[in-house]
mmCIF file of C-alpha atoms and ligand atoms in Angstrom:
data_model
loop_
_atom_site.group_PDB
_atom_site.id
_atom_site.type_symbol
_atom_site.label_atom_id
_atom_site.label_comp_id
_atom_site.label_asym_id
_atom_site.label_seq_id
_atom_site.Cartn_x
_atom_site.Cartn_y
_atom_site.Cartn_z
ATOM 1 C CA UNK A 1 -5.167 -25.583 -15.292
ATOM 2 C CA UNK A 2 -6.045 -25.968 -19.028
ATOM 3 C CA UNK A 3 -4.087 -27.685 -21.539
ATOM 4 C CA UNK A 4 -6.079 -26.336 -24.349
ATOM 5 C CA UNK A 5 -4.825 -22.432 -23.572
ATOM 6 C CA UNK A 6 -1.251 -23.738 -22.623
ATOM 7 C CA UNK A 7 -0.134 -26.146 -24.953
ATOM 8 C CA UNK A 8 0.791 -29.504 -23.715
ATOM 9 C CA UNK A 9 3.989 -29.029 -22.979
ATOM 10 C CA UNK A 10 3.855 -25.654 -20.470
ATOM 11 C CA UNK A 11 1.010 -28.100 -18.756
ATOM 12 C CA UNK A 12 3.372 -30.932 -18.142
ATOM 13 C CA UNK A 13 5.961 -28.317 -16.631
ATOM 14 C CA UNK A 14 6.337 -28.081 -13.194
ATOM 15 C CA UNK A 15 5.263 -24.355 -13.226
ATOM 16 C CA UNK A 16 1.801 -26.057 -14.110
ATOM 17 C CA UNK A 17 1.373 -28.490 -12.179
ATOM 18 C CA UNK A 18 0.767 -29.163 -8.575
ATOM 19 C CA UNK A 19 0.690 -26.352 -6.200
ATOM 20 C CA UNK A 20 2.333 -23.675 -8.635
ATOM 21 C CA UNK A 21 -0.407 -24.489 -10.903
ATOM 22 C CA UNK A 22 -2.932 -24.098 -8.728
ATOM 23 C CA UNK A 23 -1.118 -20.689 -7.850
ATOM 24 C CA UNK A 24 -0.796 -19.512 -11.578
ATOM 25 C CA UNK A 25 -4.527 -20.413 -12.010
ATOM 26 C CA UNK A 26 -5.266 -17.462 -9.715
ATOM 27 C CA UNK A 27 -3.635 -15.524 -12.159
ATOM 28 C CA UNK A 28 -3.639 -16.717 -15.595
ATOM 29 C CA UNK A 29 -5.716 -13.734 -16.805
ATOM 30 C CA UNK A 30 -3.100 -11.419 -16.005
ATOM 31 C CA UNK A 31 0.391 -12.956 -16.258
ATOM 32 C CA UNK A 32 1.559 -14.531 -19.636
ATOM 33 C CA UNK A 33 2.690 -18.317 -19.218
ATOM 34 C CA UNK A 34 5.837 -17.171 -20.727
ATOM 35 C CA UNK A 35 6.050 -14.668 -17.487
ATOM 36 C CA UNK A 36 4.976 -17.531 -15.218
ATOM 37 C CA UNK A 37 7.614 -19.949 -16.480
ATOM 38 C CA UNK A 38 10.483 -17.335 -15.486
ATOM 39 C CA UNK A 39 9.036 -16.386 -11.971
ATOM 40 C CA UNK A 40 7.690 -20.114 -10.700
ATOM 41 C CA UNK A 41 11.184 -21.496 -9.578
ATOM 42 C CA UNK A 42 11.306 -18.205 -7.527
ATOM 43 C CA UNK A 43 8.034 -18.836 -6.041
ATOM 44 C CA UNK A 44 8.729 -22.088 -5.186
ATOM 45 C CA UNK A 45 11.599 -20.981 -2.962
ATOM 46 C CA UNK A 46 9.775 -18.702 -1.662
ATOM 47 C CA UNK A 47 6.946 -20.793 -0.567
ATOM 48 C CA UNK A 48 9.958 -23.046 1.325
ATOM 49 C CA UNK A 49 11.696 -20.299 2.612
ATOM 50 C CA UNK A 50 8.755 -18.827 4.578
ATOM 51 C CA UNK A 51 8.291 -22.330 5.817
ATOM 52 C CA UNK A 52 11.556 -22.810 6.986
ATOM 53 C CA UNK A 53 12.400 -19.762 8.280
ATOM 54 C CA UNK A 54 8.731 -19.154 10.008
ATOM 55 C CA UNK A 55 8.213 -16.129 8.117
ATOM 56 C CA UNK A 56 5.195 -14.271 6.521
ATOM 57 C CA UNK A 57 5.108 -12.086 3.518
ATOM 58 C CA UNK A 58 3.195 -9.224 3.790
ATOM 59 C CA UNK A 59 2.328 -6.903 0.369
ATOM 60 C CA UNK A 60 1.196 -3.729 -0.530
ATOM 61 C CA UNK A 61 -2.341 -3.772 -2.751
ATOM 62 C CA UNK A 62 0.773 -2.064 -5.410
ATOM 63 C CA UNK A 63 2.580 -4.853 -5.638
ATOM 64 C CA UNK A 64 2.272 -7.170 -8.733
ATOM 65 C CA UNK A 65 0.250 -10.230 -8.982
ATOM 66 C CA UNK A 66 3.126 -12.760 -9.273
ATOM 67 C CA UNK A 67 3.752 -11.349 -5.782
ATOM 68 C CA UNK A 68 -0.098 -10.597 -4.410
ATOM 69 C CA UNK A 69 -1.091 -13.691 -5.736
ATOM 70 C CA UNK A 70 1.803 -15.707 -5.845
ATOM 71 C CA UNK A 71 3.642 -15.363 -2.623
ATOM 72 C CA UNK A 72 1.915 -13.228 0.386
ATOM 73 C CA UNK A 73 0.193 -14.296 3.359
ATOM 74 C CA UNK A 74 -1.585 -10.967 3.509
ATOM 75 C CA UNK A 75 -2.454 -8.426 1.451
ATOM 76 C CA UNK A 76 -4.240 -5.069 1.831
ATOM 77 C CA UNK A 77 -3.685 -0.613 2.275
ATOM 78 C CA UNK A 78 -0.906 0.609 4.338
ATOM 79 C CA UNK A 79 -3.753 0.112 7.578
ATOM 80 C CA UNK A 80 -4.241 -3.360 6.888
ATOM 81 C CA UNK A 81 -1.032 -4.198 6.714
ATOM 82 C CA UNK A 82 0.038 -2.107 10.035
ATOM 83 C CA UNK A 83 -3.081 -4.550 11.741
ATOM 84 C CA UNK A 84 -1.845 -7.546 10.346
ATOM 85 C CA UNK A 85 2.053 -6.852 11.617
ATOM 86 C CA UNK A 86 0.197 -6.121 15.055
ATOM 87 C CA UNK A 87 -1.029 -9.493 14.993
ATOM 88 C CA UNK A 88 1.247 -12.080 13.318
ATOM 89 C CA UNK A 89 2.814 -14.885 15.550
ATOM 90 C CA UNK A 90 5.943 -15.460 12.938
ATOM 91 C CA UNK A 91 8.658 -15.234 13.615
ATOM 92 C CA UNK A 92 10.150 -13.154 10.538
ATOM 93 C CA UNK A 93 8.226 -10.503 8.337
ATOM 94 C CA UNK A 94 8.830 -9.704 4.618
ATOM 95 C CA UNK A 95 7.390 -6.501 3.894
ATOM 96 C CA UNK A 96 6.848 -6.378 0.091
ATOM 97 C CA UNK A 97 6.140 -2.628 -0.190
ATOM 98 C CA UNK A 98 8.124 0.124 0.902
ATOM 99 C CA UNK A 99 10.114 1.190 3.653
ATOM 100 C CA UNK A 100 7.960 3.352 5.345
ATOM 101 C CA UNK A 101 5.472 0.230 5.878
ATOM 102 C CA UNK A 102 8.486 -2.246 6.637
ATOM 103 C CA UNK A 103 9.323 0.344 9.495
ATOM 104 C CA UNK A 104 5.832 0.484 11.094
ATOM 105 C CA UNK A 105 5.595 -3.360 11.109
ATOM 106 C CA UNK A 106 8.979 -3.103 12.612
ATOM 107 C CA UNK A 107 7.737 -0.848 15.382
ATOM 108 C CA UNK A 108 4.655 -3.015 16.222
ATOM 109 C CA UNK A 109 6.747 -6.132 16.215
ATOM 110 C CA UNK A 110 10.346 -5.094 18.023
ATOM 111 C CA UNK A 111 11.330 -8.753 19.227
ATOM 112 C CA UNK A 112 11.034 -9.994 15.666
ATOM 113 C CA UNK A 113 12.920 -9.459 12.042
ATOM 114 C CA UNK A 114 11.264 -7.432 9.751
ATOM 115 C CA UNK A 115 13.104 -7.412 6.134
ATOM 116 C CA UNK A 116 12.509 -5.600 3.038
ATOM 117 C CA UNK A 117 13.483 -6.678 -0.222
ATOM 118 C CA UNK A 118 15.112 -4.032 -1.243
ATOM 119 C CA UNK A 119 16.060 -0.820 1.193
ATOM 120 C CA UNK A 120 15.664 1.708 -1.750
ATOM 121 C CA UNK A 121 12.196 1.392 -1.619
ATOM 122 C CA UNK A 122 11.214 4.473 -0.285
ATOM 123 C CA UNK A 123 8.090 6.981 -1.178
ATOM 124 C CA UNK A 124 8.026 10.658 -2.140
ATOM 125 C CA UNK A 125 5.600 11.636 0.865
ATOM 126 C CA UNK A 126 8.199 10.325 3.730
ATOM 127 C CA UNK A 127 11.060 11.819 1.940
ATOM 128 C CA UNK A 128 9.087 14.978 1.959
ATOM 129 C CA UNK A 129 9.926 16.136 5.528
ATOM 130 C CA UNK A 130 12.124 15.394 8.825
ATOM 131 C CA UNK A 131 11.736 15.611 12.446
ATOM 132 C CA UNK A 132 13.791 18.686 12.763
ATOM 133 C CA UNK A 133 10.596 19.623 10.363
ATOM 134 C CA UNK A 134 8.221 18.426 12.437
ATOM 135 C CA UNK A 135 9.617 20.562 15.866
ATOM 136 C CA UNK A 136 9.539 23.653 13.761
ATOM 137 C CA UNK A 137 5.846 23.347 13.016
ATOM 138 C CA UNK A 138 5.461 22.567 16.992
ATOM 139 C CA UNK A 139 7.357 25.814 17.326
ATOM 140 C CA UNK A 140 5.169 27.841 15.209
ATOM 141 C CA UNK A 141 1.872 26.249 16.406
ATOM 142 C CA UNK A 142 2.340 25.434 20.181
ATOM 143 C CA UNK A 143 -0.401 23.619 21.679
ATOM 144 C CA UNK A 144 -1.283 22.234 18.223
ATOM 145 C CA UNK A 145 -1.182 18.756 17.658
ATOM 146 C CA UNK A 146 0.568 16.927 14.880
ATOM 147 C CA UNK A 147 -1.098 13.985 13.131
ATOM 148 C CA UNK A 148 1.219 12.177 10.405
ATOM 149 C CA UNK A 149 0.565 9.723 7.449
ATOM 150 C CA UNK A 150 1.981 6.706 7.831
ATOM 151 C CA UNK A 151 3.648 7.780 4.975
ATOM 152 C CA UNK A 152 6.786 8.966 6.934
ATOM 153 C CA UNK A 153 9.838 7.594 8.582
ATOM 154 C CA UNK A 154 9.843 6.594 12.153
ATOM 155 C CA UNK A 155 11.774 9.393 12.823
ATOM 156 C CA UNK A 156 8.529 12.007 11.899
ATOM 157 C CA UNK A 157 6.584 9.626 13.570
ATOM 158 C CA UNK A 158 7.900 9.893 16.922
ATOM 159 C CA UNK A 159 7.708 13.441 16.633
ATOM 160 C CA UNK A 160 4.069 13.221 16.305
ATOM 161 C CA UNK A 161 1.055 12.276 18.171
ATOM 162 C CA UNK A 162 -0.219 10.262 16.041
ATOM 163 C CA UNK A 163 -0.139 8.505 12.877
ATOM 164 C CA UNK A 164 -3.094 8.149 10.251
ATOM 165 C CA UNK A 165 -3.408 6.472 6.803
ATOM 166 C CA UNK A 166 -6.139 7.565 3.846
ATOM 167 C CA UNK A 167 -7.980 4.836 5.607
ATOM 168 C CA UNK A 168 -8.672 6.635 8.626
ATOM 169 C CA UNK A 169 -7.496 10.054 8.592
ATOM 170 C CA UNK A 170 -10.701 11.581 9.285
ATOM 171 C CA UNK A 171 -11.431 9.290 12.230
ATOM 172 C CA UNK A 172 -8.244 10.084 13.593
ATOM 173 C CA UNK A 173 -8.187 13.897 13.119
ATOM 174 C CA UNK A 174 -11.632 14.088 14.697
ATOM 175 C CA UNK A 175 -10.857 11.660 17.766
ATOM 176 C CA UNK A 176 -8.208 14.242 18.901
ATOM 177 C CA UNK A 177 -11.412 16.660 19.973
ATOM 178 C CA UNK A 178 -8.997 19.506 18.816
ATOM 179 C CA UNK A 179 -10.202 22.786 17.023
ATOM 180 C CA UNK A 180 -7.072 22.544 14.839
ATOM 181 C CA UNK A 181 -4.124 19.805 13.845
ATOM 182 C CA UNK A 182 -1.195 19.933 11.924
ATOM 183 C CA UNK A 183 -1.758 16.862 8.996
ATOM 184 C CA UNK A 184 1.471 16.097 7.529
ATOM 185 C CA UNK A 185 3.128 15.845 4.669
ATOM 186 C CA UNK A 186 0.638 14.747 2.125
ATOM 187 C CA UNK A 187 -0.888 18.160 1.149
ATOM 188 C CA UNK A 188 -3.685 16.945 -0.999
ATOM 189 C CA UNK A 189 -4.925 14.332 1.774
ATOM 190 C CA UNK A 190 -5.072 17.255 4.309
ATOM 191 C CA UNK A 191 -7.073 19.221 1.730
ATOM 192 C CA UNK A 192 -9.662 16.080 0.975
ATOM 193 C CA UNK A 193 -9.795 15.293 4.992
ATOM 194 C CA UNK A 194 -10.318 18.993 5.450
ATOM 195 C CA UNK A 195 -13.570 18.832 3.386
ATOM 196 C CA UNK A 196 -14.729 16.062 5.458
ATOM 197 C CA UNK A 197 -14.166 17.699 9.258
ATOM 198 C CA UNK A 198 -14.728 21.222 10.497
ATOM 199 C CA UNK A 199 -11.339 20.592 12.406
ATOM 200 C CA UNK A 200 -9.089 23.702 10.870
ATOM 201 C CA UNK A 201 -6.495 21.656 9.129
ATOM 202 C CA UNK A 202 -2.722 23.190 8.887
ATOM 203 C CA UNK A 203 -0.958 20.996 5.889
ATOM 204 C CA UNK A 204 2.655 20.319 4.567
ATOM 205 C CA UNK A 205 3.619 20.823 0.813
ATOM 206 C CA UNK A 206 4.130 16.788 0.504
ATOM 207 C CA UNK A 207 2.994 15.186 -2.748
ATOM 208 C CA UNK A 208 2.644 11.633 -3.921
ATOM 209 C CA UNK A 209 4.881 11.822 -7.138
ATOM 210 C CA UNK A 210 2.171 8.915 -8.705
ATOM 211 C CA UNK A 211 -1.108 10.699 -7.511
ATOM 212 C CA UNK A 212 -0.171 14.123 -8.094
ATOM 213 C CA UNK A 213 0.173 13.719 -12.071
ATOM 214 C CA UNK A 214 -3.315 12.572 -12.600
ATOM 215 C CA UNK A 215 -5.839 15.783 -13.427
ATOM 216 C CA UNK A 216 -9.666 16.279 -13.807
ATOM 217 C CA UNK A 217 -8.915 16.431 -17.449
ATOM 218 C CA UNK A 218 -7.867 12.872 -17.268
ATOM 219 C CA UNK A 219 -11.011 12.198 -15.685
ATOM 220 C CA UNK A 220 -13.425 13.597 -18.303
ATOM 221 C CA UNK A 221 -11.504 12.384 -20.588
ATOM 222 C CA UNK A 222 -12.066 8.316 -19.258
ATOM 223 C CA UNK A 223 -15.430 9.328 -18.939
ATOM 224 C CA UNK A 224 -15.909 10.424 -22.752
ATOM 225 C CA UNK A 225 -13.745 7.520 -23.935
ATOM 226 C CA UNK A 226 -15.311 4.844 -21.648
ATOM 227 C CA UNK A 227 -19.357 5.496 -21.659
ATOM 228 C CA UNK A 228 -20.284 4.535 -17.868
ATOM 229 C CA UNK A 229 -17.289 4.289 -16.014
ATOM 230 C CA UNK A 230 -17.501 4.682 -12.416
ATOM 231 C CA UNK A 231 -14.159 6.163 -11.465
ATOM 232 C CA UNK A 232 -12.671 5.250 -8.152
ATOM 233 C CA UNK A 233 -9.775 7.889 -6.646
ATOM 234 C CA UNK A 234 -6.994 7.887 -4.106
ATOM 235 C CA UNK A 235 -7.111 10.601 -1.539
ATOM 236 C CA UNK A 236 -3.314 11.645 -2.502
ATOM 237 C CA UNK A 237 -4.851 12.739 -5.530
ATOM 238 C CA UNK A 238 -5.358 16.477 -5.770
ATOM 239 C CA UNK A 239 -8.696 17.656 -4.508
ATOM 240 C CA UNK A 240 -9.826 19.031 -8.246
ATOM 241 C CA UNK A 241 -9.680 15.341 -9.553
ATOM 242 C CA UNK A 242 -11.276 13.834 -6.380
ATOM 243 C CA UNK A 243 -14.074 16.125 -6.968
ATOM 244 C CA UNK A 244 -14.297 14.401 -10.385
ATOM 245 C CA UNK A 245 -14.576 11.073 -9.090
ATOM 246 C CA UNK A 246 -16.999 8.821 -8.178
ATOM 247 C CA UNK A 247 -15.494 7.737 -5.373
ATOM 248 C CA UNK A 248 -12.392 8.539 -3.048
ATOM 249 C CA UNK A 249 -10.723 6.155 -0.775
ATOM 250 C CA UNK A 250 -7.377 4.130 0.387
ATOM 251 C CA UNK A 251 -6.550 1.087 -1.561
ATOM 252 C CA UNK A 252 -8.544 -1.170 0.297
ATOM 253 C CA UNK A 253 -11.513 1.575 0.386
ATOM 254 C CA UNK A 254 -11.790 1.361 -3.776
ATOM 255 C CA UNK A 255 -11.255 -2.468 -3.515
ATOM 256 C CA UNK A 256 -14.218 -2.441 -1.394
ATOM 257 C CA UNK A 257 -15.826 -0.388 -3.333
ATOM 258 C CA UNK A 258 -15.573 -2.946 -6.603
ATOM 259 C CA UNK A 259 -16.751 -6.311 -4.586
ATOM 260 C CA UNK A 260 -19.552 -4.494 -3.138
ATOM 261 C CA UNK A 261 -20.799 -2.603 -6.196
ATOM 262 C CA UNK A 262 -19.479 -4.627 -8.737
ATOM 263 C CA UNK A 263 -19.531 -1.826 -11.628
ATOM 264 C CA UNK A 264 -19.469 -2.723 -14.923
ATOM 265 C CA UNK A 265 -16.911 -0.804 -16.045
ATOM 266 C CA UNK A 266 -14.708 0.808 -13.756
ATOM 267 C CA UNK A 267 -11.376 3.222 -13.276
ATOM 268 C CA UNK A 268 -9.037 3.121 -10.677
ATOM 269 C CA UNK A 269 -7.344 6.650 -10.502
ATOM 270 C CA UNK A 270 -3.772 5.302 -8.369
ATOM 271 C CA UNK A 271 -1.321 2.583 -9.350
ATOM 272 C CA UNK A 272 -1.193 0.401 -11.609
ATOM 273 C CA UNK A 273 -1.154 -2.986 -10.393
ATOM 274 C CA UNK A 274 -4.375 -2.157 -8.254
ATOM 275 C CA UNK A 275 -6.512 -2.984 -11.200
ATOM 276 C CA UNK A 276 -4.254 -5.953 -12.252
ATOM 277 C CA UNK A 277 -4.794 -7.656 -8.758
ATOM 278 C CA UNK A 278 -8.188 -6.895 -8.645
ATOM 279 C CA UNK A 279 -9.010 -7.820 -12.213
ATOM 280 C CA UNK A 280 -8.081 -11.389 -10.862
ATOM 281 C CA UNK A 281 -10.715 -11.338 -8.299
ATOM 282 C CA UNK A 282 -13.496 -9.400 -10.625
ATOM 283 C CA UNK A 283 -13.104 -11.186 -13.720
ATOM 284 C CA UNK A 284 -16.764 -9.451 -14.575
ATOM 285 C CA UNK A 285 -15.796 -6.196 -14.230
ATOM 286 C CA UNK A 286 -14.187 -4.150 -17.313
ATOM 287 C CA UNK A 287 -11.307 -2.438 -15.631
ATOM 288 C CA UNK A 288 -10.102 0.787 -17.675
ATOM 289 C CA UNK A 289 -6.502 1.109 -16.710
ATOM 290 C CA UNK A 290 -4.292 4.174 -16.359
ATOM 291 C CA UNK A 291 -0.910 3.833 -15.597
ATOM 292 C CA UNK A 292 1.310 5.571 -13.157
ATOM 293 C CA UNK A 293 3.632 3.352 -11.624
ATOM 294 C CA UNK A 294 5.107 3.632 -8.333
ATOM 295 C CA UNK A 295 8.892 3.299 -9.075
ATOM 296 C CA UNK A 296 9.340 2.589 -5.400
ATOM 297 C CA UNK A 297 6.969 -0.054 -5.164
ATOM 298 C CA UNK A 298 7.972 -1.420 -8.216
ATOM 299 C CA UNK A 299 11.625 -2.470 -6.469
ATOM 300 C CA UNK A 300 10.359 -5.374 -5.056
ATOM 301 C CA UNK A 301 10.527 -8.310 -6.827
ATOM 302 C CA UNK A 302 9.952 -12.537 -6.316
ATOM 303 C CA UNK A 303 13.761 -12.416 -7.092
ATOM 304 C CA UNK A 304 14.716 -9.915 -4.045
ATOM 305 C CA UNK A 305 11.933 -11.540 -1.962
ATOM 306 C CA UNK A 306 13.299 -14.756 -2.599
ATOM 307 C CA UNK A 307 16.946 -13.429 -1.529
ATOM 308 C CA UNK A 308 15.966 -11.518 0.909
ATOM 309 C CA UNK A 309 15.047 -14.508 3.090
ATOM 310 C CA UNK A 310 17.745 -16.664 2.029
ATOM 311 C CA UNK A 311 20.270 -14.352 3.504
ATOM 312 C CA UNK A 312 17.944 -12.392 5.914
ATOM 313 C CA UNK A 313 18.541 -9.247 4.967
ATOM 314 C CA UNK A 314 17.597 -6.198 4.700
ATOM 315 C CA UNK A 315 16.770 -5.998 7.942
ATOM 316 C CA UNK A 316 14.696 -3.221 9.509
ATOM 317 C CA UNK A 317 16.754 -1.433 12.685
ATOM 318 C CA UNK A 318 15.332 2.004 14.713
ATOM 319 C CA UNK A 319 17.187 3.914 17.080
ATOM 320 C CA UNK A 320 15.462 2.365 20.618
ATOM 321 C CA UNK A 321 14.806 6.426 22.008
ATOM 322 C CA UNK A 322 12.759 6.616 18.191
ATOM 323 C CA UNK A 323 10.990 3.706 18.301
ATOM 324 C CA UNK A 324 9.385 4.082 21.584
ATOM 325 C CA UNK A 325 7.489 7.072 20.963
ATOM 326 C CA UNK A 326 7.261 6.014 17.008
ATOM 327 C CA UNK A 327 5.327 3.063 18.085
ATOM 328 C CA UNK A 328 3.109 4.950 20.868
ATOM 329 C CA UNK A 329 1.758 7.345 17.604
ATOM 330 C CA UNK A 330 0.937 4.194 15.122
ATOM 331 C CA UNK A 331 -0.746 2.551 18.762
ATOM 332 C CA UNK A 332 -2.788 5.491 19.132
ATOM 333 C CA UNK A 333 -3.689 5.180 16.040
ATOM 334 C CA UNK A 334 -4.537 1.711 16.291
ATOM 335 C CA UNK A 335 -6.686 2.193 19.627
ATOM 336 C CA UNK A 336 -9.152 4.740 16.963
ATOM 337 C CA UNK A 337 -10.318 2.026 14.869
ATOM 338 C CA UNK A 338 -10.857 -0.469 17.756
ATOM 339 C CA UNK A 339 -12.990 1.877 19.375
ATOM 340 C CA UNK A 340 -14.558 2.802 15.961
ATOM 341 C CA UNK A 341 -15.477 -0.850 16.136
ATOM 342 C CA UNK A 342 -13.044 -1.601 13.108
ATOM 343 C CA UNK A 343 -11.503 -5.070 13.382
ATOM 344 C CA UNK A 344 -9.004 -5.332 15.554
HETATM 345 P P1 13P B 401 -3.131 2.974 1.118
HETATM 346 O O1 13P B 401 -2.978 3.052 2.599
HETATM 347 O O2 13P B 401 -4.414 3.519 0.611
HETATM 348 O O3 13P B 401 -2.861 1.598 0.636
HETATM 349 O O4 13P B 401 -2.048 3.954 0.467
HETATM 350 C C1 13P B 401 -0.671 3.772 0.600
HETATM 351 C C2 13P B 401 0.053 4.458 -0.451
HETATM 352 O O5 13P B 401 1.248 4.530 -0.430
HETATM 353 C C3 13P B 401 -0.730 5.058 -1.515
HETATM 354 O O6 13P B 401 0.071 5.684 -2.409
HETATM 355 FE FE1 SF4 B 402 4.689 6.833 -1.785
HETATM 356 FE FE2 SF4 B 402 3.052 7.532 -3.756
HETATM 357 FE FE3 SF4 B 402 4.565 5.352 -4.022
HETATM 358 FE FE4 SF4 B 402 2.474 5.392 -2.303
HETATM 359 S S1 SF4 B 402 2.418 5.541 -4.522
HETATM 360 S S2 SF4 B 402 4.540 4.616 -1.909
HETATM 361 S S3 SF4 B 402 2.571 7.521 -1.584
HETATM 362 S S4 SF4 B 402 5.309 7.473 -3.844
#
């Protein structure tokens, strides 16, 4: 830590010092040390709390960096995170992101307790439809399989055959060997995997209520107000603006994308605190930064992580007859990438 750009009392402060300095160091360029002051006593607890309690925090690339850089163990897209809960030996996981990802860890980890910060975290997408909606479609397209987003509840899950994210959907759709699947609900993802298959796609009218406001307009317009941008899109965006970008791909896809190509100027067309974690990493790179927030997201906080393991709660429960064939769909979907050759 520097004195000079603190002032010699915030370096004498615990918040500076020792381990919590070396953690606000990681960060300095995008937290104030006014911020830091306020959130280092939570992150302190934290850090005992997972030790204690033989937990892990796992976060969403959306989270903010007090939380991606302060207190997870991993980080990453919704398929990352879905590996990592395959994998983890603790004993307790925090899922600092919403509830559809708390309840996939949940189903890959059944023995253990999986808690989310704050149970009102939920996402547009899964709210979008219901397994009563999910046996109508079966109705009306018999034979047809259904492939969902992770972006649902376990409940559309285990009425599915299996479950996807923007990391793999195209994988997945194609590994069925099927002239024709039902994608559901994200109907802009269906339209951009579409593009990419010559599987006959049938979509839902689901919308990401962040990705769905950005328009090609906005991306001319970053490009006349930001000479050589390279502009980096989320697949939940709609198709007009993906054809506008540079690049399309999950979370982890566009973070790729920047350590690999390391642009000189760049755009990230999702959520907000996708360029503030990864500004940390590229300090190089100028990152131009729109800003939809994800309200959802945005409900989890060090304060709620912090309770959340002092009083275990909230803790993730499915229905046993759900989560059996819930799990078997995000499995399947698992058993694509390892014999893609992704890691395992
Ligand atoms: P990723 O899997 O790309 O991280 O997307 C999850 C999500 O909710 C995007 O809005
Ligand atoms: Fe859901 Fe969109 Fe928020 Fe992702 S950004 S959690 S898809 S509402």
């Amino acid at each position: 830590m520097k004195p000079s750009t603190l002032g010699n009392c915030a370096a004498e402060s615990p918040a500076f010092t020792g381990r919590l300095g070396e953690i606000y160091a990681k960060m300095e360029r995008v937290v104030p040390a006014m911020e830091w002051r306020f959130f280092a006593p939570d992150v302190a607890a934290i850090l005992e709390l997972k030790r204690r309690r033989n937990a892990i925090v796992l976060a969403h690339n959306y989270q903010t960096p007090e939380i991606y850089h302060g207190v997870a163990d991993i980080v990453g897209d919704s398929l990352a995170l879905a590996r990592a809960a395959a994998k983890t030996e603790a004993r307790v996981i925090v899922l600092a992101g919403v509830h559809f990802m708390a309840e996939t860890a949940k189903l890959l980890n059944l023995g253990k307790t999986v808690l989310i910060p704050d149970p009102k975290a939920g996402c547009s997408l899964a709210a979008s439809i219901t397994g009563a909606d999910v046996r109508l479609l079966r109705e009306r397209y018999p034979g047809v399989p259904v492939v969902s987003y992770v972006n649902t509840s376990a409940e559309v899950k285990a009425a599915s055959d299996i479950c996807c994210t923007s990391g793999n959907a195209v994988e997945v759709v194609q590994s069925l060997g099927a002239p024709k699947v039902i994608f559901l609900p994200d109907e802009y993802l269906a339209l951009n995997v579409a593009k990419q298959t010559d599987v006959e796609i049938i979509a839902w009218k689901g919308h990401c209520e962040v990705h769905e406001r950005f328009t090609a307009a906005d991306i001319r317009n970053f490009r006349n107000s930001h000479h050589g941008v390279i502009v980096l899109a989320h697949p939940e965006c709609p198709p007009e603006v993906i054809a506008e970008a540079d690049f399309a791909g999950s979370t982890a896809g566009m973070s790729d994308y920047v350590a690999g190509h390391r642009p000189k100027r760049v755009v990230m067309v999702t959520e907000c605190s996708m360029s503030d974690n990864l500004a940390v990493e590229h300090p190089e790179v100028d990152f131009v930064r729109p800003c939809n927030l994800c309200p959802h997201m945005k409900r989890i906080t060090l304060a709620k992580i912090r309770r959340s393991l002092e009083t275990m709660t909230h803790e993730i429960t499915i229905d046993p007859a759900i989560a059996v064939r819930a799990r078997q769909a995000v499995e399947r979907m698992l058993a694509v990438g390892r014999a893609e050759g992704a890691a395992p």
